[in-house]
Short mmCIF file of C-alpha atoms and ligand atoms in Angstrom, two decimals:
data_model
loop_
_atom_site.label_atom_id
_atom_site.label_comp_id
_atom_site.label_asym_id
_atom_site.label_seq_id
_atom_site.Cartn_x
_atom_site.Cartn_y
_atom_site.Cartn_z
CA UNK P 1 87.78 98.85 84.59
CA UNK P 2 91.45 98.88 83.70
CA UNK P 3 93.62 96.40 85.57
CA UNK P 4 97.24 97.40 86.09
CA UNK P 5 98.37 95.79 89.33
CA UNK P 6 97.71 92.18 90.23
CA UNK P 7 98.27 90.44 93.56
CA UNK P 8 98.59 86.65 93.49
CA UNK P 9 98.05 84.89 96.81
CA UNK P 10 100.01 81.64 96.99
CA UNK P 11 103.28 80.84 95.21
CA UNK P 12 102.61 77.12 94.85
CA UNK P 13 101.88 74.83 91.91
CA UNK P 14 99.25 77.16 90.44
CA UNK P 15 100.10 80.52 92.04
CA UNK P 16 103.64 80.72 90.64
CA UNK P 17 102.42 79.98 87.12
CA UNK P 18 99.55 82.47 87.37
CA UNK P 19 101.94 85.17 88.59
CA UNK P 20 104.31 84.38 85.73
CA UNK P 21 101.61 84.55 83.06
CA UNK P 22 100.33 87.85 84.49
CA UNK P 23 103.84 89.36 84.33
CA UNK P 24 105.10 87.67 81.16
CA UNK P 25 102.06 87.83 78.88
CA UNK P 26 99.74 90.34 80.54
CA UNK P 27 102.65 92.70 81.37
CA UNK P 28 100.96 93.44 84.68
CA UNK P 29 102.83 94.57 87.74
CA UNK P 30 102.54 91.51 90.01
CA UNK P 31 102.99 90.94 93.73
CA UNK P 32 103.08 87.34 94.92
CA UNK P 33 102.33 86.66 98.54
CA UNK P 34 102.90 83.48 100.51
CA UNK P 35 103.07 82.75 104.23
CA UNK P 36 106.68 81.55 104.45
CA UNK P 37 109.84 82.67 102.66
CA UNK P 38 110.64 79.10 101.59
CA UNK P 39 107.34 78.94 99.64
CA UNK P 40 108.17 82.21 97.91
CA UNK P 41 111.69 81.01 97.13
CA UNK P 42 110.43 77.78 95.62
CA UNK P 43 107.74 79.65 93.62
CA UNK P 44 110.30 82.11 92.26
CA UNK P 45 112.59 79.22 91.34
CA UNK P 46 109.76 77.54 89.41
CA UNK P 47 109.09 80.84 87.63
CA UNK P 48 112.75 81.23 86.68
CA UNK P 49 112.95 77.63 85.41
CA UNK P 50 109.81 78.06 83.35
CA UNK P 51 110.96 81.39 81.90
CA UNK P 52 114.26 79.77 80.93
CA UNK P 53 112.34 77.09 79.01
CA UNK P 54 110.60 79.83 77.01
CA UNK P 55 113.93 81.58 76.37
CA UNK P 56 115.62 78.32 75.33
CA UNK P 57 113.06 77.62 72.64
CA UNK P 58 113.09 81.24 71.46
CA UNK P 59 109.51 81.99 72.53
CA UNK P 60 110.74 85.03 74.49
CA UNK P 61 114.01 86.97 74.45
CA UNK P 62 116.52 87.33 77.28
CA UNK P 63 115.40 90.93 77.76
CA UNK P 64 111.70 89.88 77.92
CA UNK P 65 112.73 87.35 80.55
CA UNK P 66 114.50 90.03 82.60
CA UNK P 67 111.59 92.45 82.29
CA UNK P 68 109.14 89.71 83.31
CA UNK P 69 111.13 88.93 86.44
CA UNK P 70 111.43 92.64 87.24
CA UNK P 71 107.62 92.93 87.14
CA UNK P 72 107.23 90.25 89.84
CA UNK P 73 107.58 91.32 93.46
CA UNK P 74 107.09 89.11 96.48
CA UNK P 75 106.08 89.62 100.08
CA UNK P 76 104.99 87.75 103.19
CA UNK P 77 102.69 90.63 104.15
CA UNK P 78 99.08 90.30 102.93
CA UNK P 79 98.30 93.98 103.39
CA UNK P 80 101.34 95.04 101.40
CA UNK P 81 100.42 92.57 98.64
CA UNK P 82 96.87 93.75 98.08
CA UNK P 83 96.73 97.40 99.17
CA UNK P 84 97.38 98.78 95.66
CA UNK P 85 95.96 95.89 93.65
CA UNK P 86 93.24 96.24 91.03
CA UNK P 87 92.87 92.47 90.91
CA UNK P 88 93.62 89.88 93.57
CA UNK P 89 93.92 86.29 92.34
CA UNK P 90 93.70 83.83 95.20
CA UNK P 91 95.56 80.54 94.65
CA UNK P 92 96.07 79.28 98.20
CA UNK P 93 95.44 75.78 99.46
CA UNK P 94 91.93 74.31 98.98
CA UNK P 95 90.85 74.73 102.58
CA UNK P 96 87.46 76.53 102.80
CA UNK P 97 87.81 78.06 106.31
CA UNK P 98 91.35 79.25 105.50
CA UNK P 99 90.31 80.68 102.12
CA UNK P 100 87.40 82.52 103.70
CA UNK P 101 89.51 84.03 106.48
CA UNK P 102 92.22 85.13 104.01
CA UNK P 103 89.63 86.67 101.69
CA UNK P 104 87.94 88.50 104.56
CA UNK P 105 91.36 90.05 105.28
CA UNK P 106 91.92 90.85 101.60
CA UNK P 107 88.56 92.58 101.61
CA UNK P 108 89.74 94.81 104.46
CA UNK P 109 93.01 95.87 102.81
CA UNK P 110 92.34 95.88 99.05
CA UNK P 111 91.06 99.09 97.40
CA UNK P 112 87.27 99.18 97.14
CA UNK P 113 87.39 98.93 93.34
CA UNK P 114 89.52 95.76 93.37
CA UNK P 115 88.17 92.48 92.02
CA UNK P 116 88.85 89.31 93.99
CA UNK P 117 89.12 86.22 91.78
CA UNK P 118 89.60 82.74 93.16
CA UNK P 119 91.46 79.97 91.38
CA UNK P 120 89.60 77.38 93.44
CA UNK P 121 88.95 74.15 91.56
CA UNK P 122 85.82 73.24 93.46
CA UNK P 123 84.85 75.46 96.37
CA UNK P 124 81.64 77.47 95.90
CA UNK P 125 82.29 80.98 94.59
CA UNK P 126 79.11 82.18 96.29
CA UNK P 127 80.51 80.92 99.61
CA UNK P 128 83.86 82.60 98.97
CA UNK P 129 82.10 85.85 97.97
CA UNK P 130 80.06 85.77 101.18
CA UNK P 131 83.30 85.96 103.19
CA UNK P 132 83.75 89.49 101.81
CA UNK P 133 81.66 92.66 101.79
CA UNK P 134 81.96 92.85 98.00
CA UNK P 135 80.43 89.60 96.65
CA UNK P 136 79.54 91.39 93.41
CA UNK P 137 83.28 91.85 92.81
CA UNK P 138 84.15 88.20 93.51
CA UNK P 139 84.28 85.46 90.88
CA UNK P 140 86.10 82.27 90.00
CA UNK P 141 89.10 82.47 87.68
CA UNK P 142 90.11 78.86 87.22
CA UNK P 143 93.45 78.25 85.50
CA UNK P 144 94.69 74.82 84.41
CA UNK P 145 97.98 73.18 85.25
CA UNK P 146 100.50 74.24 83.99
CA UNK P 147 99.06 77.79 83.81
CA UNK P 148 101.96 78.86 81.59
CA UNK P 149 100.78 76.52 78.81
CA UNK P 150 97.12 75.69 79.27
CA UNK P 151 94.91 77.98 77.23
CA UNK P 152 91.65 77.76 79.17
CA UNK P 153 90.33 79.95 81.95
CA UNK P 154 86.94 79.15 83.46
CA UNK P 155 85.27 82.30 84.78
CA UNK P 156 82.71 81.32 87.38
CA UNK P 157 79.83 83.49 88.49
CA UNK P 158 78.75 83.33 92.11
CA UNK P 159 75.11 84.10 92.88
CA UNK P 160 75.95 87.77 93.48
CA UNK P 161 78.75 88.29 90.93
CA UNK P 162 78.14 91.41 88.82
CA UNK P 163 78.20 91.31 84.99
CA UNK P 164 80.92 93.96 85.06
CA UNK P 165 83.19 91.71 87.14
CA UNK P 166 82.79 88.83 84.68
CA UNK P 167 83.50 91.17 81.77
CA UNK P 168 86.65 92.58 83.40
CA UNK P 169 88.00 89.09 84.08
CA UNK P 170 87.15 88.07 80.51
CA UNK P 171 89.24 91.01 79.24
CA UNK P 172 92.10 90.15 81.61
CA UNK P 173 92.01 86.51 80.45
CA UNK P 174 92.28 87.60 76.81
CA UNK P 175 95.17 89.87 77.74
CA UNK P 176 96.87 86.82 79.27
CA UNK P 177 96.56 85.08 75.90
CA UNK P 178 93.94 82.68 77.26
CA UNK P 179 90.55 81.52 76.02
CA UNK P 180 87.93 82.26 78.68
CA UNK P 181 84.64 80.41 79.08
CA UNK P 182 81.92 81.64 81.41
CA UNK P 183 80.41 79.16 83.86
CA UNK P 184 77.00 80.72 84.39
CA UNK P 185 76.10 78.74 87.50
CA UNK P 186 78.21 78.14 90.58
CA UNK P 187 78.16 74.35 90.41
CA UNK P 188 80.66 71.88 91.96
CA UNK P 189 83.49 71.05 89.54
CA UNK P 190 82.40 73.83 87.15
CA UNK P 191 82.79 72.40 83.62
CA UNK P 192 86.17 70.73 83.28
CA UNK P 193 86.45 69.10 86.69
CA UNK P 194 82.85 67.90 86.48
CA UNK P 195 84.01 65.81 83.52
CA UNK P 196 87.67 65.20 84.38
CA UNK P 197 87.50 64.23 88.05
CA UNK P 198 85.03 61.34 87.56
CA UNK P 199 87.29 60.10 84.73
CA UNK P 200 90.41 60.22 86.92
CA UNK P 201 88.50 58.60 89.77
CA UNK P 202 87.30 55.84 87.44
CA UNK P 203 90.91 55.17 86.41
CA UNK P 204 91.75 54.70 90.12
CA UNK P 205 88.83 52.24 90.41
CA UNK P 206 90.28 50.29 87.46
CA UNK P 207 93.66 50.05 89.25
CA UNK P 208 92.02 49.05 92.54
CA UNK P 209 89.98 46.35 90.77
CA UNK P 210 93.14 45.01 89.09
CA UNK P 211 91.62 45.39 85.64
CA UNK P 212 94.89 46.62 84.11
CA UNK P 213 98.27 48.00 85.12
CA UNK P 214 98.57 51.80 85.52
CA UNK P 215 100.91 51.98 82.49
CA UNK P 216 98.35 50.17 80.31
CA UNK P 217 95.43 52.31 81.54
CA UNK P 218 97.45 55.41 80.65
CA UNK P 219 98.52 53.94 77.32
CA UNK P 220 94.88 53.16 76.51
CA UNK P 221 93.86 56.80 77.05
CA UNK P 222 96.87 58.41 75.35
CA UNK P 223 96.61 56.18 72.27
CA UNK P 224 92.86 55.53 72.29
CA UNK P 225 91.69 59.05 73.14
CA UNK P 226 94.69 61.14 72.18
CA UNK P 227 94.96 62.50 75.72
CA UNK P 228 98.35 64.20 76.20
CA UNK P 229 98.75 62.33 79.50
CA UNK P 230 97.00 59.20 80.75
CA UNK P 231 94.59 59.63 83.69
CA UNK P 232 96.92 58.12 86.30
CA UNK P 233 99.84 60.28 85.26
CA UNK P 234 97.47 63.24 85.30
CA UNK P 235 96.31 62.23 88.80
CA UNK P 236 99.95 62.34 89.92
CA UNK P 237 100.40 65.65 88.14
CA UNK P 238 97.30 67.32 89.66
CA UNK P 239 97.84 65.67 93.08
CA UNK P 240 95.94 62.73 94.59
CA UNK P 241 94.95 64.89 97.59
CA UNK P 242 93.58 67.66 95.35
CA UNK P 243 91.61 65.15 93.29
CA UNK P 244 90.20 63.48 96.41
CA UNK P 245 89.26 66.87 97.81
CA UNK P 246 87.34 67.74 94.64
CA UNK P 247 85.48 64.39 94.61
CA UNK P 248 84.54 64.95 98.26
CA UNK P 249 83.17 68.43 97.46
CA UNK P 250 81.22 67.01 94.51
CA UNK P 251 79.68 64.23 96.64
CA UNK P 252 78.91 66.51 99.58
CA UNK P 253 77.49 69.40 97.56
CA UNK P 254 75.40 67.36 95.13
CA UNK P 255 74.64 64.35 97.34
CA UNK P 256 75.07 62.31 94.15
CA UNK P 257 76.81 58.98 94.85
CA UNK P 258 78.06 58.80 91.26
CA UNK P 259 80.96 61.08 92.34
CA UNK P 260 82.07 58.84 95.26
CA UNK P 261 85.86 58.53 95.43
CA UNK P 262 87.76 55.31 94.97
CA UNK P 263 89.01 53.94 98.28
CA UNK P 264 92.44 53.68 96.70
CA UNK P 265 92.64 57.48 96.44
CA UNK P 266 91.83 57.77 100.16
CA UNK P 267 94.49 55.20 101.07
CA UNK P 268 97.08 56.93 98.90
CA UNK P 269 96.43 60.25 100.64
CA UNK P 270 96.75 58.55 104.04
CA UNK P 271 100.09 57.09 102.88
CA UNK P 272 101.29 60.49 101.58
CA UNK P 273 101.48 59.07 98.05
CA UNK P 274 100.23 62.35 96.61
CA UNK P 275 101.90 62.15 93.19
CA UNK P 276 104.64 64.33 91.78
CA UNK P 277 104.74 66.68 94.78
CA UNK P 278 105.71 63.94 97.26
CA UNK P 279 107.79 61.95 94.77
CA UNK P 280 105.37 59.03 94.51
CA UNK P 281 101.79 58.40 93.50
CA UNK P 282 100.79 55.93 90.82
CA UNK P 283 104.34 56.45 89.49
CA UNK P 284 107.75 57.03 91.02
CA UNK P 285 108.79 60.65 90.30
CA UNK P 286 111.98 60.71 92.33
CA UNK P 287 114.19 60.08 89.28
CA UNK P 288 112.49 62.70 87.02
N1 3HC X 1 106.76 76.30 81.71
C1 3HC X 1 107.19 76.49 80.44
N2 3HC X 1 107.22 75.51 79.53
C2 3HC X 1 106.83 74.28 79.93
C3 3HC X 1 106.37 74.01 81.23
C4 3HC X 1 106.35 75.09 82.13
N3 3HC X 1 105.93 74.95 83.40
N4 3HC X 1 106.05 72.69 81.31
C5 3HC X 1 106.29 72.17 80.11
N5 3HC X 1 106.77 73.11 79.26
C6 3HC X 1 107.12 72.97 77.85
C7 3HC X 1 108.37 72.16 77.67
O1 3HC X 1 109.51 72.97 77.73
C8 3HC X 1 108.17 71.60 76.28
O2 3HC X 1 108.48 72.57 75.32
P1 3HC X 1 108.92 72.13 73.82
O3 3HC X 1 107.89 71.17 73.32
O4 3HC X 1 108.94 73.40 73.06
O5 3HC X 1 110.24 71.49 74.02
C9 3HC X 1 106.67 71.38 76.22
O6 3HC X 1 106.11 72.21 77.21
C10 3HC X 1 106.30 69.96 76.49
O7 3HC X 1 106.81 69.59 77.76
P2 3HC X 1 107.37 68.15 78.10
O8 3HC X 1 108.09 67.58 76.91
O9 3HC X 1 108.13 68.26 79.39
O10 3HC X 1 106.14 67.25 78.45
P3 3HC X 1 104.79 67.00 77.69
O11 3HC X 1 105.00 66.91 76.22
O12 3HC X 1 104.14 65.86 78.40
O13 3HC X 1 103.92 68.31 77.95
C11 3HC X 1 102.18 69.11 79.29
C12 3HC X 1 103.64 68.71 79.22
C13 3HC X 1 101.95 70.38 78.53
C14 3HC X 1 101.89 69.33 80.77
C15 3HC X 1 101.29 67.99 78.67
O14 3HC X 1 101.68 66.74 79.17
C16 3HC X 1 99.83 68.17 78.94
O15 3HC X 1 99.15 68.93 78.28
N6 3HC X 1 99.31 67.42 79.93
C17 3HC X 1 97.92 67.53 80.36
C18 3HC X 1 97.78 68.70 81.28
C19 3HC X 1 96.38 68.84 81.78
O16 3HC X 1 95.48 68.08 81.45
N7 3HC X 1 96.21 69.83 82.62
C20 3HC X 1 94.94 70.10 83.23
C21 3HC X 1 94.92 69.46 84.56
S1 3HC X 1 93.40 69.69 85.37
C22 3HC X 1 93.56 71.13 86.16
O17 3HC X 1 94.56 71.79 86.16
C23 3HC X 1 92.35 71.57 86.91
C24 3HC X 1 92.53 71.43 88.41
O18 3HC X 1 91.47 72.12 89.02
C25 3HC X 1 92.50 70.00 88.87
#
């Protein structure tokens, strides 16, 4: 199936970047939808800033930048966003009841041929698919932060996802200049988060146990493992709340205590020390 029009639900940390990549690299006509104008404004500002970075280093021209922005429309109205879409990419907050109710609505308004892909980092794709009457056209399409730069897309099959849906999303991912991998089973954390989240959690345990300072833990991983960012900086970058949410899903879904979250992560969420987005997490981001 040929995809021409994409609707992106959510203009936040991931949604804005996904919309940008779809317009800038995929050359798709994109409509971004969020629930309040201020979220759309902040998403569009992040898109403009990011596009300017590409222009500054000569990766794209001024006219490419203009054309990219012209391909991105925004709306507060869900029906308007999805009614002509061939592909809906959902990137709203990781709240299962909310996701399911939004996707049930998308199912009502989107054309019957449209594929619904979720950027969830941990919620079951089978469960998300079951909120619609087209589970065969629902799959996971998991981008990595920042979506403008990170090359990977995990495509996740739910129990009822059709082969054709996976193949269409694989083609779209290639068109976006990404490298797709197919996650054949709908398992908590998929591939990357199954490995990453326990590592980030373990770094929080090290801090809580006073084994080393956050700066030294990060230095150890950047210099000892060649990670581009240490685990605590990455925790701040991804969001402490998001990380805690994923560990909770992994514990609850698998029942395996090896995924149990560090108490420090819970306390930080209670204290609103969520990382970059609230200005403080393991590091102070207010100056940056
Ligand atoms: N848009 C456009 N360009 C951007 C950008 C953006 N949003 N963010 C950074 N850049 C560009 C900068 O302009 C700079 O370009 P230049 O090298 O040509 O000057 C380049 O990227 C490097 O940026 P910085 O110098 O600001 O910072 P870094 O060198 O630290 O790179 C990074 C930033 C690419 C984010 C790098 O630190 C990195 O790869 N970090 C790890 C990211 C990661 O692991 N992401 C996955 C998280 S897990 C996830 O998303 C899954 C979820 O489910 C939890």
